[in-house]
PDB file of C-alpha atoms and ligand atoms in Angstrom:
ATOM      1  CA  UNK V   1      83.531  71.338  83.500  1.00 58.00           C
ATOM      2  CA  UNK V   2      81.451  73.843  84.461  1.00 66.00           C
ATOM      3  CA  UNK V   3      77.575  73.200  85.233  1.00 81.00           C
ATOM      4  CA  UNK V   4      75.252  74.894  82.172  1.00 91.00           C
ATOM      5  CA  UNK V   5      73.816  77.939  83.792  1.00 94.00           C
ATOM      6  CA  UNK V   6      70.021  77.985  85.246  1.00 97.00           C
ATOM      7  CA  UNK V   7      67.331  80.341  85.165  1.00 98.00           C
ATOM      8  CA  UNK V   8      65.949  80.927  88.028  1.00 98.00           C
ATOM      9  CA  UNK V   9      62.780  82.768  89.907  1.00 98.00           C
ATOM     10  CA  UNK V  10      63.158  85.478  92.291  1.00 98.00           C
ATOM     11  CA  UNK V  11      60.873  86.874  94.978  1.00 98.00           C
ATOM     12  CA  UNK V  12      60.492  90.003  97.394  1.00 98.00           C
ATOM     13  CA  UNK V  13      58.510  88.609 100.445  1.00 98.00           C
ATOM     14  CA  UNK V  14      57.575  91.469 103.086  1.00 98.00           C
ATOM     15  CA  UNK V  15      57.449  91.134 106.576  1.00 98.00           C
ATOM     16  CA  UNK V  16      57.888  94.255 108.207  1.00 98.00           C
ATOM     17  CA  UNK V  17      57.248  98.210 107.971  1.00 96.00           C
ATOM     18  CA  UNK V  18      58.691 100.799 109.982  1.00 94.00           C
ATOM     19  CA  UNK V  19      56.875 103.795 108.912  1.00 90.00           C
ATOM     20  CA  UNK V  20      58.841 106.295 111.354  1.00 87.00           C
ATOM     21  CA  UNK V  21      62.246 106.657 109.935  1.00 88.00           C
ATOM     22  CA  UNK V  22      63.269 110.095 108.418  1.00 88.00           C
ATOM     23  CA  UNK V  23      65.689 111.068 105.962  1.00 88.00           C
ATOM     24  CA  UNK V  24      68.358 112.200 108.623  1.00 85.00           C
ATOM     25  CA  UNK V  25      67.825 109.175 109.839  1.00 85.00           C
ATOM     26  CA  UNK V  26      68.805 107.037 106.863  1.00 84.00           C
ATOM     27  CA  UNK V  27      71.767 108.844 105.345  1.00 85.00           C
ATOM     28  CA  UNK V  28      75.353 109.996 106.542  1.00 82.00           C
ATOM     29  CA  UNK V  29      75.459 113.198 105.057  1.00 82.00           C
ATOM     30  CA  UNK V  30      72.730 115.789 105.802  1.00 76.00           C
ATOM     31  CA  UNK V  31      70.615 117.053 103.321  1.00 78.00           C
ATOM     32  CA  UNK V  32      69.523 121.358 102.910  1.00 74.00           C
ATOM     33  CA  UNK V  33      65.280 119.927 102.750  1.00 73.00           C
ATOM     34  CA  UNK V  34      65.598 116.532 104.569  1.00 63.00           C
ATOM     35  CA  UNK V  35      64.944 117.207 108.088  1.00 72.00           C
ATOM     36  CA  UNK V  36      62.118 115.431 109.389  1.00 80.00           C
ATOM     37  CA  UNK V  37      61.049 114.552 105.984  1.00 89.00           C
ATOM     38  CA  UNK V  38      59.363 110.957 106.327  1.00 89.00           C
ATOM     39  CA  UNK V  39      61.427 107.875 104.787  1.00 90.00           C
ATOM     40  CA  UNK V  40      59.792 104.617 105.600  1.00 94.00           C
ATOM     41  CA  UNK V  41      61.696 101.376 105.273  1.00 96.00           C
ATOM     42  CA  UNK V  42      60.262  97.589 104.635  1.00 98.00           C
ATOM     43  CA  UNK V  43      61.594  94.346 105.957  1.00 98.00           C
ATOM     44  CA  UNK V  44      61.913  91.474 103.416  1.00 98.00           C
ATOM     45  CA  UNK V  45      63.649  87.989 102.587  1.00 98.00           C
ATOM     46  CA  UNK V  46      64.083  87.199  99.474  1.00 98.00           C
ATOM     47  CA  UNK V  47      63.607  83.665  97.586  1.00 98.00           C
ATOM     48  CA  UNK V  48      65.399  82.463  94.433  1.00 98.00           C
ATOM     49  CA  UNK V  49      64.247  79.111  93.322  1.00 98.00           C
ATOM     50  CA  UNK V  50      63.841  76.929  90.563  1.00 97.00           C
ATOM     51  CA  UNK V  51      62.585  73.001  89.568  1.00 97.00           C
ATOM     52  CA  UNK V  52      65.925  72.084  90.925  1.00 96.00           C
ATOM     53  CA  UNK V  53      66.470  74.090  94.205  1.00 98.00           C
ATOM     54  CA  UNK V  54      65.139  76.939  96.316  1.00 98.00           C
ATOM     55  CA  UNK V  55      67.324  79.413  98.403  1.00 98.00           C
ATOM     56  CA  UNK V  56      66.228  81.954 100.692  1.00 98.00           C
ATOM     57  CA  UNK V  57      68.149  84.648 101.358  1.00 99.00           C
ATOM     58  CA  UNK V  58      68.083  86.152 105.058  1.00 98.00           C
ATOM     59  CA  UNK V  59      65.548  84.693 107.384  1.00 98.00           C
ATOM     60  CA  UNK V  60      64.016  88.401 108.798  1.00 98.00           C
ATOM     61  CA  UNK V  61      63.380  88.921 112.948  1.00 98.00           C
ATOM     62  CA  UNK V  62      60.772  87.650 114.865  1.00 96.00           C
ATOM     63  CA  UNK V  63      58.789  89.224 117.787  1.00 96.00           C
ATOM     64  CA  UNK V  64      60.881  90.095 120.308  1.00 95.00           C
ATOM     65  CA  UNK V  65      62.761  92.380 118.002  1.00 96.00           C
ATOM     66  CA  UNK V  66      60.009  93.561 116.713  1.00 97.00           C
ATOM     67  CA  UNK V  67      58.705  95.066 120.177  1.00 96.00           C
ATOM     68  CA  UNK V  68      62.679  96.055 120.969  1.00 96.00           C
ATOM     69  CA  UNK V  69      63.426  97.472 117.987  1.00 96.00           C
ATOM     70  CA  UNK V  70      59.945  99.354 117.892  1.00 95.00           C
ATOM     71  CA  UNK V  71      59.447  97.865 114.694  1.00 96.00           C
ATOM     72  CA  UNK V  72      55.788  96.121 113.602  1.00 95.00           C
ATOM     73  CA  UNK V  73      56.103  92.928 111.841  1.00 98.00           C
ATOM     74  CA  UNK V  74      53.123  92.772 109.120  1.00 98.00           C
ATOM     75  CA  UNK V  75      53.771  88.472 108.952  1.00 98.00           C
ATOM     76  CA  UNK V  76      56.182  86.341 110.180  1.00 98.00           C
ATOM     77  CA  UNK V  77      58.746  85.051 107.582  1.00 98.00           C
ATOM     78  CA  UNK V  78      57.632  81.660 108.084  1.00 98.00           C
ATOM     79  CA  UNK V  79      54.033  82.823 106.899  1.00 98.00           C
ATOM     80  CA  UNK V  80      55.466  85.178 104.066  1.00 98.00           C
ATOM     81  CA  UNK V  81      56.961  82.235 102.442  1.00 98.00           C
ATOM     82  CA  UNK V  82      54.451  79.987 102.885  1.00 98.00           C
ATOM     83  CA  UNK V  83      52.402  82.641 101.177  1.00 98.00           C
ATOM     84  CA  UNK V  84      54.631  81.241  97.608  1.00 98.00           C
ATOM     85  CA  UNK V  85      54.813  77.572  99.000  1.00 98.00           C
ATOM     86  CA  UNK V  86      58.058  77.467 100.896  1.00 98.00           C
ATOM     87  CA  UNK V  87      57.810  75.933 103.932  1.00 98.00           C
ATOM     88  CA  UNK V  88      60.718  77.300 106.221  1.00 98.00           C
ATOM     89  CA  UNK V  89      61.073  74.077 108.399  1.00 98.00           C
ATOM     90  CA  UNK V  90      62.300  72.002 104.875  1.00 98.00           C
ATOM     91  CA  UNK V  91      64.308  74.818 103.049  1.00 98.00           C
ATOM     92  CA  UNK V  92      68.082  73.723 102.871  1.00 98.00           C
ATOM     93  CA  UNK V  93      69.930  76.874 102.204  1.00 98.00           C
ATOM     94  CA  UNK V  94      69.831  80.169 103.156  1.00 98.00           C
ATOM     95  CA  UNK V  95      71.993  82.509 102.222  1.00 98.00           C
ATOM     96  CA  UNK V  96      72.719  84.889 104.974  1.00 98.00           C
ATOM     97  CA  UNK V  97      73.840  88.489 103.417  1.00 98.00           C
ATOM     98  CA  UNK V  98      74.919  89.991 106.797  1.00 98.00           C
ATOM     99  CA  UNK V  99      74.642  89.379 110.907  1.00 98.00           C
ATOM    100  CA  UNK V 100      72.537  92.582 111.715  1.00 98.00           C
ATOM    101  CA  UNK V 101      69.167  91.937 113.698  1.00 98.00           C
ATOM    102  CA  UNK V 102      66.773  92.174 110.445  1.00 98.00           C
ATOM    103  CA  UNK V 103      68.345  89.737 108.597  1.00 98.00           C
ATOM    104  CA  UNK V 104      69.696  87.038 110.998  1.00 98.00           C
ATOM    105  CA  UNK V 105      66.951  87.479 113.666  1.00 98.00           C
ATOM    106  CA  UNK V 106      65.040  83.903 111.944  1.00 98.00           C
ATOM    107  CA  UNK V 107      67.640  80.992 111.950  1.00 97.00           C
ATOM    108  CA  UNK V 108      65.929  78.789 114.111  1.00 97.00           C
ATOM    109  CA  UNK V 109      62.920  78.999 111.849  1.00 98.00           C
ATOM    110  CA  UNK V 110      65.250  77.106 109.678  1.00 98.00           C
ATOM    111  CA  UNK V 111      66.360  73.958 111.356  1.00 98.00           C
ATOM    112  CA  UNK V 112      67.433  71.810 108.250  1.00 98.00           C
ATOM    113  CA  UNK V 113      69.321  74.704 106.454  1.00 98.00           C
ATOM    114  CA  UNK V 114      72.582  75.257 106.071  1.00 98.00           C
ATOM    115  CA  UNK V 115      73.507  79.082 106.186  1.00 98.00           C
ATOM    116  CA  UNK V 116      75.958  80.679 103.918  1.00 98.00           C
ATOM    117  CA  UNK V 117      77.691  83.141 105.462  1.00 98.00           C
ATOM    118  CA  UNK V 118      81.102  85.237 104.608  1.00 98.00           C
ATOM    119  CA  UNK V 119      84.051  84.562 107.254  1.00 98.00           C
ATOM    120  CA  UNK V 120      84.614  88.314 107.607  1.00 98.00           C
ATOM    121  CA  UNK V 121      81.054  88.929 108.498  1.00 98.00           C
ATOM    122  CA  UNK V 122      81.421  86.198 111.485  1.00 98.00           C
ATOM    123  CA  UNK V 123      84.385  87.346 112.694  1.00 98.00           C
ATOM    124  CA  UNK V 124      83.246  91.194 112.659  1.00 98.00           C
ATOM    125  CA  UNK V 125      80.310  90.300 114.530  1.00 98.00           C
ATOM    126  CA  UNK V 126      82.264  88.004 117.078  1.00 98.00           C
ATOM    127  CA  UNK V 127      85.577  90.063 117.150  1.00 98.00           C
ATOM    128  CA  UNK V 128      86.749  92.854 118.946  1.00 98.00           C
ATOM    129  CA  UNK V 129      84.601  95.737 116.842  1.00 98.00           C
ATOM    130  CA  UNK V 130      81.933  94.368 119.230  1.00 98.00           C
ATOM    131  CA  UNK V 131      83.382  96.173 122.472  1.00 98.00           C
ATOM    132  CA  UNK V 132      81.613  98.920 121.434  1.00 98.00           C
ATOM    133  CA  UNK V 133      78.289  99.326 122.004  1.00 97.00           C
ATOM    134  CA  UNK V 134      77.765 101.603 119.323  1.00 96.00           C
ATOM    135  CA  UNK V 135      78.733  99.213 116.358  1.00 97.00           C
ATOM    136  CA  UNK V 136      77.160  96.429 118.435  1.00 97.00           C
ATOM    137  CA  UNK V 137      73.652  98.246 117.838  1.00 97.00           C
ATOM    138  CA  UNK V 138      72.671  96.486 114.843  1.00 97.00           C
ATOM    139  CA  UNK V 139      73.645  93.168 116.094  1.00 98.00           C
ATOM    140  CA  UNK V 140      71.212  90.955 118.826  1.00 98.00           C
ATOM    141  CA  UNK V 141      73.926  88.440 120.801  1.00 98.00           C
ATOM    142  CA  UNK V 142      71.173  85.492 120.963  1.00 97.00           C
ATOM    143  CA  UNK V 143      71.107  85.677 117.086  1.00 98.00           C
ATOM    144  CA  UNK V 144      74.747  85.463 116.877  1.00 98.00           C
ATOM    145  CA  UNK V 145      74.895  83.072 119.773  1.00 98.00           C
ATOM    146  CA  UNK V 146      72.221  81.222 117.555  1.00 98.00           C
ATOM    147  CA  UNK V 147      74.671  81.678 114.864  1.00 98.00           C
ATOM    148  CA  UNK V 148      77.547  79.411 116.614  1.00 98.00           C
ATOM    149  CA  UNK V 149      75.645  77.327 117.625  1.00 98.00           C
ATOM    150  CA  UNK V 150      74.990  76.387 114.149  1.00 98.00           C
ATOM    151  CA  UNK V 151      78.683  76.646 113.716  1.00 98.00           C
ATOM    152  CA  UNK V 152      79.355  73.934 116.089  1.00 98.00           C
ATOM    153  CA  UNK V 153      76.356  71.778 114.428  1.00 98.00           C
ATOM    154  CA  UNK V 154      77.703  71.578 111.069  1.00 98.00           C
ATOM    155  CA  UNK V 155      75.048  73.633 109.592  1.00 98.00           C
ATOM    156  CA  UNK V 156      77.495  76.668 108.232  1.00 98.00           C
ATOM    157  CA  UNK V 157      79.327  77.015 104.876  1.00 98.00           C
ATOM    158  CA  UNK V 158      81.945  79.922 105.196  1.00 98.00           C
ATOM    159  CA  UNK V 159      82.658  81.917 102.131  1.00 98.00           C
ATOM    160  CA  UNK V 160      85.762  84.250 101.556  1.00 98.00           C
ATOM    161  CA  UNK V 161      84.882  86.362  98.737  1.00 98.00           C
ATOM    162  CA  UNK V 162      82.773  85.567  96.000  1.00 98.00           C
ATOM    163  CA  UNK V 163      81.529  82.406  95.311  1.00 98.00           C
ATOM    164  CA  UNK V 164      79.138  80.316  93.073  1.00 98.00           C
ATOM    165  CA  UNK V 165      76.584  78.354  95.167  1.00 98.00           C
ATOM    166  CA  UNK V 166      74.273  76.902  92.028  1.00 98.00           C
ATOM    167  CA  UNK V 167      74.480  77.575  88.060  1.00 98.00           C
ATOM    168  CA  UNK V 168      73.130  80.883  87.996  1.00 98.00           C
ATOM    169  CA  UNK V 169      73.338  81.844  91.978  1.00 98.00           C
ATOM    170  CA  UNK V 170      76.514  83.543  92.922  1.00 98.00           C
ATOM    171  CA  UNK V 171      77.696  85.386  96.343  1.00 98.00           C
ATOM    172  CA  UNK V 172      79.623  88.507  95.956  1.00 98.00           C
ATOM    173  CA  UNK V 173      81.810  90.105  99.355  1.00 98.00           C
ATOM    174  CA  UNK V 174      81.054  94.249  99.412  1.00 98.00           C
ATOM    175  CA  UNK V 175      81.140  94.950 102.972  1.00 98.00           C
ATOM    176  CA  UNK V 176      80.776  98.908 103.547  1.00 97.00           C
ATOM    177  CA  UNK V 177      77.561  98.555 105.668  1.00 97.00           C
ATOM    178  CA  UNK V 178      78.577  95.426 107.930  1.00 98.00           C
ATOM    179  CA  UNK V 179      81.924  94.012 107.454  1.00 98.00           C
ATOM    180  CA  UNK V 180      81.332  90.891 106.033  1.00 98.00           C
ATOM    181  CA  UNK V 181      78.063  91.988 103.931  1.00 98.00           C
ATOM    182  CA  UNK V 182      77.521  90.373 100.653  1.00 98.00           C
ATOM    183  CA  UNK V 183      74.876  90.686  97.615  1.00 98.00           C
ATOM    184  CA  UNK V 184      73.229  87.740  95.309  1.00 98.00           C
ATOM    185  CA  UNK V 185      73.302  87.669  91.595  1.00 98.00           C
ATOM    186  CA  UNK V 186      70.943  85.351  90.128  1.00 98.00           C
ATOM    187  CA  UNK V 187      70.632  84.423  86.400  1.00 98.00           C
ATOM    188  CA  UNK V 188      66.939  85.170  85.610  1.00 98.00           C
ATOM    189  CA  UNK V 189      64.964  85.228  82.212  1.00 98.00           C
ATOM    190  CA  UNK V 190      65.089  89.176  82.020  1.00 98.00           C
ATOM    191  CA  UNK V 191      69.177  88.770  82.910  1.00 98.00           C
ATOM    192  CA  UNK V 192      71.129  89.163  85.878  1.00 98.00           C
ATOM    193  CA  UNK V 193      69.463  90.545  88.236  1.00 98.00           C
ATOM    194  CA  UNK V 194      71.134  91.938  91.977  1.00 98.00           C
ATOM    195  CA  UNK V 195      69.325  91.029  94.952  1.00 98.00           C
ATOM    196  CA  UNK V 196      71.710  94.335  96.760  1.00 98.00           C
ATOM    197  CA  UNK V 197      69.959  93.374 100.668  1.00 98.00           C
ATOM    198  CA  UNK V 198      71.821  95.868 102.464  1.00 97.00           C
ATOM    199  CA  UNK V 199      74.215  96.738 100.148  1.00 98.00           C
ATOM    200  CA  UNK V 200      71.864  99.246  99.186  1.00 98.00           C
ATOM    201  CA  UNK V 201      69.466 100.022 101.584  1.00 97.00           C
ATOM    202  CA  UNK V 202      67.314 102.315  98.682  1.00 97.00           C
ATOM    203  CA  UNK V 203      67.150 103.435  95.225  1.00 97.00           C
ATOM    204  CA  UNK V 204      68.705 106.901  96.344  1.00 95.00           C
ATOM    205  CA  UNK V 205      71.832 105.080  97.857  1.00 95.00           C
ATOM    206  CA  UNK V 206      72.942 103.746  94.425  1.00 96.00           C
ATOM    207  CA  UNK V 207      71.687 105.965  91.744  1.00 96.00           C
ATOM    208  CA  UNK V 208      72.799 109.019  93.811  1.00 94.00           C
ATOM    209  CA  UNK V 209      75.467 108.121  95.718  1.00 94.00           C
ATOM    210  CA  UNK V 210      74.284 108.738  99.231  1.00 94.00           C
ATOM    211  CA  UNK V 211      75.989 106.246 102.012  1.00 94.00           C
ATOM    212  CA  UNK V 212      73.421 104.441 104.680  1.00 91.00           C
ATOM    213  CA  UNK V 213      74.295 105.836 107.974  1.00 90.00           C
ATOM    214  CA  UNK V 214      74.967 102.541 109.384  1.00 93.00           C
ATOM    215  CA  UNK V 215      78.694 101.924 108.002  1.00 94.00           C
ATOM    216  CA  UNK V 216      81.830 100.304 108.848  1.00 96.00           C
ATOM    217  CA  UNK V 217      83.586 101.129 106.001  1.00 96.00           C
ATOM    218  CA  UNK V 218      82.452 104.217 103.783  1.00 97.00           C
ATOM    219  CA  UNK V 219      84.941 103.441 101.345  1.00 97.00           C
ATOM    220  CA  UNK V 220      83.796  99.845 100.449  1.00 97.00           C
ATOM    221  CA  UNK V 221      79.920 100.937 100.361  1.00 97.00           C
ATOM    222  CA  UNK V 222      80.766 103.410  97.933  1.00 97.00           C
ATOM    223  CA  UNK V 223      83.111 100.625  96.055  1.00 98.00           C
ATOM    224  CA  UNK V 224      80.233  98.759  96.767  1.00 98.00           C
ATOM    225  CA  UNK V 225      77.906 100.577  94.443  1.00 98.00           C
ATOM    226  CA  UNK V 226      79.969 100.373  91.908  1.00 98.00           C
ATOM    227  CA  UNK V 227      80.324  96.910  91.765  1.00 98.00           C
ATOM    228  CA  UNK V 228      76.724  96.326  92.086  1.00 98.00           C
ATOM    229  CA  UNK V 229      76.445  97.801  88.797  1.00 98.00           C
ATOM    230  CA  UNK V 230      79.016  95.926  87.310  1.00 98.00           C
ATOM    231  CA  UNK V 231      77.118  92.552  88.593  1.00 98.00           C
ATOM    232  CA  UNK V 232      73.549  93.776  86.809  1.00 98.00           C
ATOM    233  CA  UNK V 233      72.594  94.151  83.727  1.00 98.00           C
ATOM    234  CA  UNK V 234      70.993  97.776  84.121  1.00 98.00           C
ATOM    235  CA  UNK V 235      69.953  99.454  86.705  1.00 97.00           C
ATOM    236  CA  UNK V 236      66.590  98.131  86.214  1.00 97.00           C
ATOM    237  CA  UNK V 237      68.538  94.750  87.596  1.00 98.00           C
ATOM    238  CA  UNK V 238      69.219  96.172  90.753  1.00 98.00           C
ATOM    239  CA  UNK V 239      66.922  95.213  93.592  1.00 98.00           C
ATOM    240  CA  UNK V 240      67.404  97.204  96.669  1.00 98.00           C
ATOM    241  CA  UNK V 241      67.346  96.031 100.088  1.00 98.00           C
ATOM    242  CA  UNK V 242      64.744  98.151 102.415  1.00 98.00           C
ATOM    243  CA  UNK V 243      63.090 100.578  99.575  1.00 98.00           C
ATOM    244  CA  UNK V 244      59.319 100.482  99.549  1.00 97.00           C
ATOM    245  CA  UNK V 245      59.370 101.366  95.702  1.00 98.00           C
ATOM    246  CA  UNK V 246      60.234  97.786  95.326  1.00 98.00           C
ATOM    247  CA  UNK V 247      56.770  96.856  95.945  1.00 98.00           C
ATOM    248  CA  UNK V 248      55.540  99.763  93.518  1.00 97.00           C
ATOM    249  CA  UNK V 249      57.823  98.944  90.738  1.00 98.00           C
ATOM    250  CA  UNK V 250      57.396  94.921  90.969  1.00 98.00           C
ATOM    251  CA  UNK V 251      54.193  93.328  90.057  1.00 98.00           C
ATOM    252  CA  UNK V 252      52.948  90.970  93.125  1.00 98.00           C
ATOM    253  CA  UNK V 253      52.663  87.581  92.525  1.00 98.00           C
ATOM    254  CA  UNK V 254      48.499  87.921  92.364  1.00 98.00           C
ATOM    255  CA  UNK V 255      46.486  90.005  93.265  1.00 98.00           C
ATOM    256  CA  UNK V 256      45.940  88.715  96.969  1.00 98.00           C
ATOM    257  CA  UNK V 257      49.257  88.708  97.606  1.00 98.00           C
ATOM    258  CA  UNK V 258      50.319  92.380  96.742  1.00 98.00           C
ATOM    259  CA  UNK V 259      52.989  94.365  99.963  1.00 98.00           C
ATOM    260  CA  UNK V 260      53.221  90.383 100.345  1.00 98.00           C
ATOM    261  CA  UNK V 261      55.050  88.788  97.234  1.00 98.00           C
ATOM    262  CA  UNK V 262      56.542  90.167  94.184  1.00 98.00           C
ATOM    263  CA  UNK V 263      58.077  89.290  91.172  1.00 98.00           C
ATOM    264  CA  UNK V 264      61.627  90.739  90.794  1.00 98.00           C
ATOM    265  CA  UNK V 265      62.361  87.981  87.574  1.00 98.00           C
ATOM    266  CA  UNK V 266      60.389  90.311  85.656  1.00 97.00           C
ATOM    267  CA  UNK V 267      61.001  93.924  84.314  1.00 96.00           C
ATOM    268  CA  UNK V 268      59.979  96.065  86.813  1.00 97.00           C
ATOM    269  CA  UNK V 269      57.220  99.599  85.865  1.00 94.00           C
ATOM    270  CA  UNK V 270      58.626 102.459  87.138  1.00 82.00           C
ATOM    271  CA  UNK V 271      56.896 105.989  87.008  1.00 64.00           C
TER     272      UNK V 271
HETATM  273 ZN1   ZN C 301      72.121  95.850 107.770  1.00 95.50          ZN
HETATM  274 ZN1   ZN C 302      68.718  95.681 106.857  1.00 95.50          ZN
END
């Protein structure tokens, strides 16, 4: 018998800002007005958690990406959760949505979690895709090194496809962006609301149809989208993954804490 569904809280935590990208820079297909047009991106995790359990979902980069990638980090994720009383070094699951540097660039701030992770996503990012260095860009080796490692310590549960983890939490496959990428749909009191991470990098990439330039498979991001809407309520329930309206949109969890943490189990104020 099935467990009786939970509600659940959800968070945006921010870490990062890169206030340099363009629009070229962010789409596949060019646009008549968009060149050099400014379209800044922010870096969070996300946190879903109730009386019963907390999950994170990605775990962020740390410092040396930050100076690689050219990319500021406002906070470290260990500090933006603490921020809403989750200490990294206790949480026990962390949902990992994808391998790319900005989302699997914390794990060893984690080191009693157990990281959910899709099998196609491991085996893109450890398979023979990876001989080129153009589709290894998004990827950093020591986090997928850091990745098997945890493999080989019993600390990863593979999923193939979509998968309950908790009454309420559930893992859906997309792919499109990274092979193996997946979105969470957690049962909230406004509904079900779509934490997209990278599945939709913006606002623009699922209301208008515009594909992220980073793809490995245009056809499933577009797929993608749809199914995203399928999984929400309304739109309304989507949450995208890098869009700084998120923060506009989403009240912050007090006043001292707004760009830090918002609410996304609430309706969000748009316009
Ligand atoms: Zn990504
Ligand atoms: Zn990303």
């Amino acid at each position: 018998m099935a467990a009786e569904r939970q509600t659940w809280e959800v968070y945006a935590l921010r870490y990062a800002h890169n206030g340099n990208r363009t629009r070229p820079e962010n789409f596949v297909l060019p646009e008549p007005d968009g060149h050099d047009v400014p379209m800044p991106l922010d870096y969070f995790v996300w946190v879903i958690r109730n009386e019963h359990r907390t999950f994170v979902v990605d775990t962020g980069f740390g410092a040396v990406a930050a100076k690689k990638r050219g990319v500021p980090l406002l906070r470290t994720v260990p500090e933006a959760l603490a921020t809403i009383g989750v200490d990294a070094a206790t949480v026990k699951d962390v949902i990992v949505s994808h391998l790319h540097y900005d989302h699997a660039g914390g794990v060893g701030e984690f080191p009693e979690a157990t990281f959910h992770l899709q099998d196609a996503e491991m085996a893109y990012a450890t398979g023979r895709h990876m001989c080129f260095e153009a589709v290894q860009r998004p990827f950093e080796v020591e986090d997928v090194v850091a990745f098997v490692r945890k493999l080989y310590g019993g600390k990863v549960s593979f999923h193939d496809g979509d998968a309950e983890l908790a009454p309420g939490v559930t893992i859906h496959m997309i792919g499109g962006h990274s092979a193996g990428l997946m979105c969470v749909r957690v049962w909230t009191e406004r509904g079900w609301v779509v934490v997209a991470s990278d599945c939709a990098h913006f606002y623009e990439n699922i209301e208008l149809g515009k594909p992220f330039v980073i793809c490995f498979d245009l056809g499933a991001m577009m797929n993608g989208f749809n199914t995203i809407r399928l999984l929400a309520d309304s739109p309304d329930h989507i949450v995208p993954g890098h869009d700084p309206l998120v923060l506009q949109y989403y009240p912050p969890v007090s006043e001292e804490l707004r760009g830090i943490a918002h609410r996304l189990d609430v309706p969000p104020t748009k316009g």
